[in-house]
Short mmCIF file of C-alpha atoms in Angstrom, two decimals:
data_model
loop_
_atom_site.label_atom_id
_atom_site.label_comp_id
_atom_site.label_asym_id
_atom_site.label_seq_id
_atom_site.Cartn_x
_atom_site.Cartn_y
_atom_site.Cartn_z
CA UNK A 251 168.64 74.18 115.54
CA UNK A 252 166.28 71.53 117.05
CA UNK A 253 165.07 74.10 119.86
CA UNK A 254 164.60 76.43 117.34
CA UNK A 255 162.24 73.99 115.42
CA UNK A 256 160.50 73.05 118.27
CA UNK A 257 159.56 76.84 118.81
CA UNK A 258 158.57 77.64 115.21
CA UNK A 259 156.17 74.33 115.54
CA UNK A 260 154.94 75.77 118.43
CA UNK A 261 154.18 78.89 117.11
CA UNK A 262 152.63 77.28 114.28
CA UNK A 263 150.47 74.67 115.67
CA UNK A 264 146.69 74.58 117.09
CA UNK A 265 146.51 75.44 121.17
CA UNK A 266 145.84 72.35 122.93
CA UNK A 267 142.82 72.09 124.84
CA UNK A 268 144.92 72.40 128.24
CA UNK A 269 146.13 75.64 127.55
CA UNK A 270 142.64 77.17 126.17
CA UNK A 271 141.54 76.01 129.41
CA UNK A 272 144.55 77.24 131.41
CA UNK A 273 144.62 80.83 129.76
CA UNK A 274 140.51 81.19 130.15
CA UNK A 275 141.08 80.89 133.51
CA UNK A 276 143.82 83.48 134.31
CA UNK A 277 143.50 86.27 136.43
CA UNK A 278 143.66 89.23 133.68
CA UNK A 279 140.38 86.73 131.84
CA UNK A 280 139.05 86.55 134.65
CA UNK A 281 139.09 89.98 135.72
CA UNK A 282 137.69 91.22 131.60
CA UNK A 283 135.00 88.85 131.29
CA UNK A 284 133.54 89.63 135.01
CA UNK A 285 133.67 93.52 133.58
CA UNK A 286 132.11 93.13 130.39
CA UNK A 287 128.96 91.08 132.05
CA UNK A 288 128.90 93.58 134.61
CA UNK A 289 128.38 96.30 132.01
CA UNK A 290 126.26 94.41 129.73
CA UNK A 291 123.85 93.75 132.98
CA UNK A 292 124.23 97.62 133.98
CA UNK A 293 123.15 98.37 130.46
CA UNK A 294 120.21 95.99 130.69
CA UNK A 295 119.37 97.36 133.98
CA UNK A 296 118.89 100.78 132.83
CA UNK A 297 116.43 99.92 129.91
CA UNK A 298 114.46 98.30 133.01
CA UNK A 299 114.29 101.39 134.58
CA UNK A 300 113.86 104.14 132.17
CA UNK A 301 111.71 102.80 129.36
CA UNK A 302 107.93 101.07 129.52
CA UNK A 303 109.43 97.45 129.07
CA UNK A 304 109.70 95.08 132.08
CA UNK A 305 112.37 92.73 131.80
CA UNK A 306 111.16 89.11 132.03
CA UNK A 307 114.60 87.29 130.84
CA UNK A 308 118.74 87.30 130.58
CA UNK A 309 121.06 85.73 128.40
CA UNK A 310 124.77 85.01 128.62
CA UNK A 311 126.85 83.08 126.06
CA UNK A 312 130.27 82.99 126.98
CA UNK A 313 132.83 81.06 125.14
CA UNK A 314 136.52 80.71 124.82
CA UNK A 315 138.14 79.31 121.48
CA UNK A 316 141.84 77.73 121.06
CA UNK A 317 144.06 79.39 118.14
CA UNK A 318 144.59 77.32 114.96
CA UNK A 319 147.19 75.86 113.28
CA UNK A 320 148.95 77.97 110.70
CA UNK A 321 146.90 78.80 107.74
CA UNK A 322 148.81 78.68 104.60
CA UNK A 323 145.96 79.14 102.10
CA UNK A 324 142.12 79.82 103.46
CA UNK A 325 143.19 82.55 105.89
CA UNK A 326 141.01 84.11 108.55
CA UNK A 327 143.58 85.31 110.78
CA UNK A 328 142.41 82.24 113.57
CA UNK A 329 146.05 80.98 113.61
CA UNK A 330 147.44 84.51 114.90
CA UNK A 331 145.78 84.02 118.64
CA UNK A 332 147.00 81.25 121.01
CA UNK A 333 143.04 81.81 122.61
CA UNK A 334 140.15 84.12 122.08
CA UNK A 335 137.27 84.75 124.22
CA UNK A 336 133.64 86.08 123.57
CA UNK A 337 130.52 87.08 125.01
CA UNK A 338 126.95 87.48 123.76
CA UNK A 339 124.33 88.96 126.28
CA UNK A 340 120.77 89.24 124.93
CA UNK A 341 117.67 90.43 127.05
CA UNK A 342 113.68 89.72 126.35
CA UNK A 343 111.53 92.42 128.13
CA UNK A 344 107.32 92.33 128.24
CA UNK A 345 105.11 94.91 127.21
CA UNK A 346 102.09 95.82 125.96
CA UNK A 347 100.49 94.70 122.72
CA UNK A 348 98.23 97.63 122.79
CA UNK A 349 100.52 100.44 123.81
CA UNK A 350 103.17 99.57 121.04
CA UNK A 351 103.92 103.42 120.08
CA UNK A 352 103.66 104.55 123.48
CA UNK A 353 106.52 101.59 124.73
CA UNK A 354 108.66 102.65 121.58
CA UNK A 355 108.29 106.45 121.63
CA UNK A 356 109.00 105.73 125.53
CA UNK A 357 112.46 104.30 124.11
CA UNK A 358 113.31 106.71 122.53
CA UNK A 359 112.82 109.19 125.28
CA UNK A 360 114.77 107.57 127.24
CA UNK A 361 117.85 107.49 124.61
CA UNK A 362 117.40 111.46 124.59
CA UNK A 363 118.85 111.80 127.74
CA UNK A 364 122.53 112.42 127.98
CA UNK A 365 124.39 109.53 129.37
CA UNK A 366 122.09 107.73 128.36
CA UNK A 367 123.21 103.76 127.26
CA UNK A 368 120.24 103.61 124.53
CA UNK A 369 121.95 104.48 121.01
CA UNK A 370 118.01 105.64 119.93
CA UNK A 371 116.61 108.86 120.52
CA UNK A 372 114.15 111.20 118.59
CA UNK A 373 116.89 112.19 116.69
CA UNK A 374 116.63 108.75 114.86
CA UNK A 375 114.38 109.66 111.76
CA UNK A 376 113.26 106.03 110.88
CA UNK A 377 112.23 105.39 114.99
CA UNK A 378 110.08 108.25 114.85
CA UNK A 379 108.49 107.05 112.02
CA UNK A 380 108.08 102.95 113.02
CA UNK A 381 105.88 105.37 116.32
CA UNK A 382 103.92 107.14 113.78
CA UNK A 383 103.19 103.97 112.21
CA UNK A 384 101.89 102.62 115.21
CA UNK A 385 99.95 105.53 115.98
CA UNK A 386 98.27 105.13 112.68
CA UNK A 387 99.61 108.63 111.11
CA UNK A 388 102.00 106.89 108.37
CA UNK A 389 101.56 104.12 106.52
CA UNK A 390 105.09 101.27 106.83
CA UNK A 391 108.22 102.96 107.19
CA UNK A 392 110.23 101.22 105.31
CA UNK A 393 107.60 101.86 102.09
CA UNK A 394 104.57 100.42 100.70
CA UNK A 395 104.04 96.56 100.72
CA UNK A 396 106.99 96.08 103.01
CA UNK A 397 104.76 95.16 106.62
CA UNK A 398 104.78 95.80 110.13
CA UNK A 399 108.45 97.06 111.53
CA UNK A 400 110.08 94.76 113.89
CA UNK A 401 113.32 95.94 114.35
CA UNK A 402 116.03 99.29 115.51
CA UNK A 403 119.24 98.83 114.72
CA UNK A 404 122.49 100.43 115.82
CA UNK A 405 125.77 99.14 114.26
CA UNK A 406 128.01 98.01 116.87
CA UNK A 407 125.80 98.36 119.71
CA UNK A 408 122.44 96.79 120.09
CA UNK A 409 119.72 95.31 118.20
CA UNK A 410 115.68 95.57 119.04
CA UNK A 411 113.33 93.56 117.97
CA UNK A 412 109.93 92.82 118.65
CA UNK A 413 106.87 90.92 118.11
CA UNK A 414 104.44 91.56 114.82
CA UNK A 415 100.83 92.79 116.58
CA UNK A 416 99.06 94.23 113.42
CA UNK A 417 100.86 92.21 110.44
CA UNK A 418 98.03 90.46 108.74
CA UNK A 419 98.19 86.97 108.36
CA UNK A 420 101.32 85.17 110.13
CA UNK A 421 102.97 87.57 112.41
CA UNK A 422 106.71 87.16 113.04
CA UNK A 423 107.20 86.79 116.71
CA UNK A 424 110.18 86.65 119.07
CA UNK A 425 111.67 83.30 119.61
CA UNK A 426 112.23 81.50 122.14
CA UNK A 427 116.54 81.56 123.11
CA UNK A 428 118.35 78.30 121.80
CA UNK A 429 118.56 75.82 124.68
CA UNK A 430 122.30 75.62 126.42
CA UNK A 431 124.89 73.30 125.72
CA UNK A 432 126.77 71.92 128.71
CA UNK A 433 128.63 74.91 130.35
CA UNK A 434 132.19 74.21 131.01
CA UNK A 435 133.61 77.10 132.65
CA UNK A 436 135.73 79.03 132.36
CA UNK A 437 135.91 77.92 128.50
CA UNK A 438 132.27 77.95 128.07
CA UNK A 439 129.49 79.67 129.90
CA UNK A 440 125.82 79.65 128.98
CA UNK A 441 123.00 81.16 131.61
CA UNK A 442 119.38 81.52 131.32
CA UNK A 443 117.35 84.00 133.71
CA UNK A 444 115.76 83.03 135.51
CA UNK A 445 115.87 79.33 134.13
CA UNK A 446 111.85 78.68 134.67
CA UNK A 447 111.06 81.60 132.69
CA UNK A 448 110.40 81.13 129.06
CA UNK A 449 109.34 84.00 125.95
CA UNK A 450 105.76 82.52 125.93
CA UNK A 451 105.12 83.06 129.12
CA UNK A 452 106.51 86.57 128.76
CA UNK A 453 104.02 87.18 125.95
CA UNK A 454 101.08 85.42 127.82
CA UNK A 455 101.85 87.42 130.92
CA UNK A 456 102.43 91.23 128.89
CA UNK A 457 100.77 90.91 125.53
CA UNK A 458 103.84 90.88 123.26
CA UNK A 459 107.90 90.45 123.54
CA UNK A 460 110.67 92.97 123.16
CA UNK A 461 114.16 91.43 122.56
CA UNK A 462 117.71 93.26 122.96
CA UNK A 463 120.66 92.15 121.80
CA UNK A 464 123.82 93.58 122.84
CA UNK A 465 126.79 93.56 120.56
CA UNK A 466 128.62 90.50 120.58
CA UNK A 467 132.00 91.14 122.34
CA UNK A 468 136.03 89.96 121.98
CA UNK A 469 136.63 90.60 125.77
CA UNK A 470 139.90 88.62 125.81
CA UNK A 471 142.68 88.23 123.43
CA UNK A 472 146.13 86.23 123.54
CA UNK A 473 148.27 86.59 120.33
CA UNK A 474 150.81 83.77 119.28
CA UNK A 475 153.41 86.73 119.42
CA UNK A 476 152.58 86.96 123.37
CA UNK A 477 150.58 90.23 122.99
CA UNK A 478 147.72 90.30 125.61
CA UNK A 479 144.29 92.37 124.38
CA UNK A 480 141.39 92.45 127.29
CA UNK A 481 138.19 94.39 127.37
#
């Protein structure tokens, strides 16, 4: 009976630091979160390479997070896993504040081949119509009164945004990425680069600032019933 109790406690209770640290550092971790950054980067890579923007910047948030105790009445399911690991990879790409249809009609071009890891293509009736805006044949795409676009969005893949160049008044611009908290690997991991490189000095050196934002992924899973789930 007392082992038994012991277990169920166990099951029950928050993982201890020790063991978030142990299990972020396994082999089969290990192994998922080097693939995931590898993709993200490939991804990343390929808007280099096949659309007008020039990537200035990388982001990597990495983070690891214990399971909790047992929830008996707010429940979010956070007492199910024993540890649970995420990563966030964001890029911020130059380009030119006078070309803006040309970069994002470029975009989408480059989406229209197959293969391709850009979820917009010319197929995307609202993209078309943020380049026609820019080209000056449309008025705002989203309707009257509503300003400049700044933003493509695909659900559950990436985000684009972009700097304001013809809003009247005060533009909304790219921001600069929030500064990193002490890494602690392998529980937490945060990278910025190149480190000397900063948004303004992407936007003095191009004219304006693209940011992409890749979907924020679970790469590595341990379940309090001993059920392993990697990326």
């Amino acid at each position: 009976m007392a082992l038994l109790a012991v277990s169920a406690c166990s099951q029950d209770g928050a993982t201890s630091p020790k063991t978030v640290r142990k299990l972020a550092g396994s082999a089969e971790a290990v192994r998922a979160r080097k693939q995931l950054e590898q993709e993200n980067r490939k991804t990343i890579a390929y808007w280099d390479a096949h659309t007008p923007l020039t990537l200035g910047l990388v982001t990597v948030d990495d983070w690891c997070m214990g399971g909790r105790a047992k929830e008996l009445f707010f429940q979010d399911g956070d007492d199910r896993y024993k540890i649970r690991c995420t990563m966030q990879v964001s890029a911020y790409f130059g380009a030119s504040s006078h070309h803006v249809s040309d970069t994002i009609d470029g975009i989408l071009t480059a989406g229209d081949r197959d293969g391709s890891p850009i979820p917009f293509g010319h197929d995307f009736y609202y993209a078309t119509k943020v380049v026609d805006y820019y080209r000056g044949k449309t008025g705002n795409p989203q309707g009257p009164g509503t300003g400049e676009p700044n933003q493509l969005f695909s659900a559950g893949t990436v985000t684009l945004d972009w700097d304001q160049v013809r809003q009247s008044g005060k533009r909304e611009l790219i921001e600069e990425p929030p500064a990193c908290s002490p890494s602690d690997p392998p529980v937490q991991r945060c990278l910025r680069e190149p480190a000397t490189t900063s948004v303004a000095n992407l936007r003095r050196k191009y004219g304006m600032v693209f940011k992409l934002v890749l979907s924020s992924t679970e790469y590595f899973t341990v379940y309090k019933d001993g059920q392993t789930v990697s990326h």
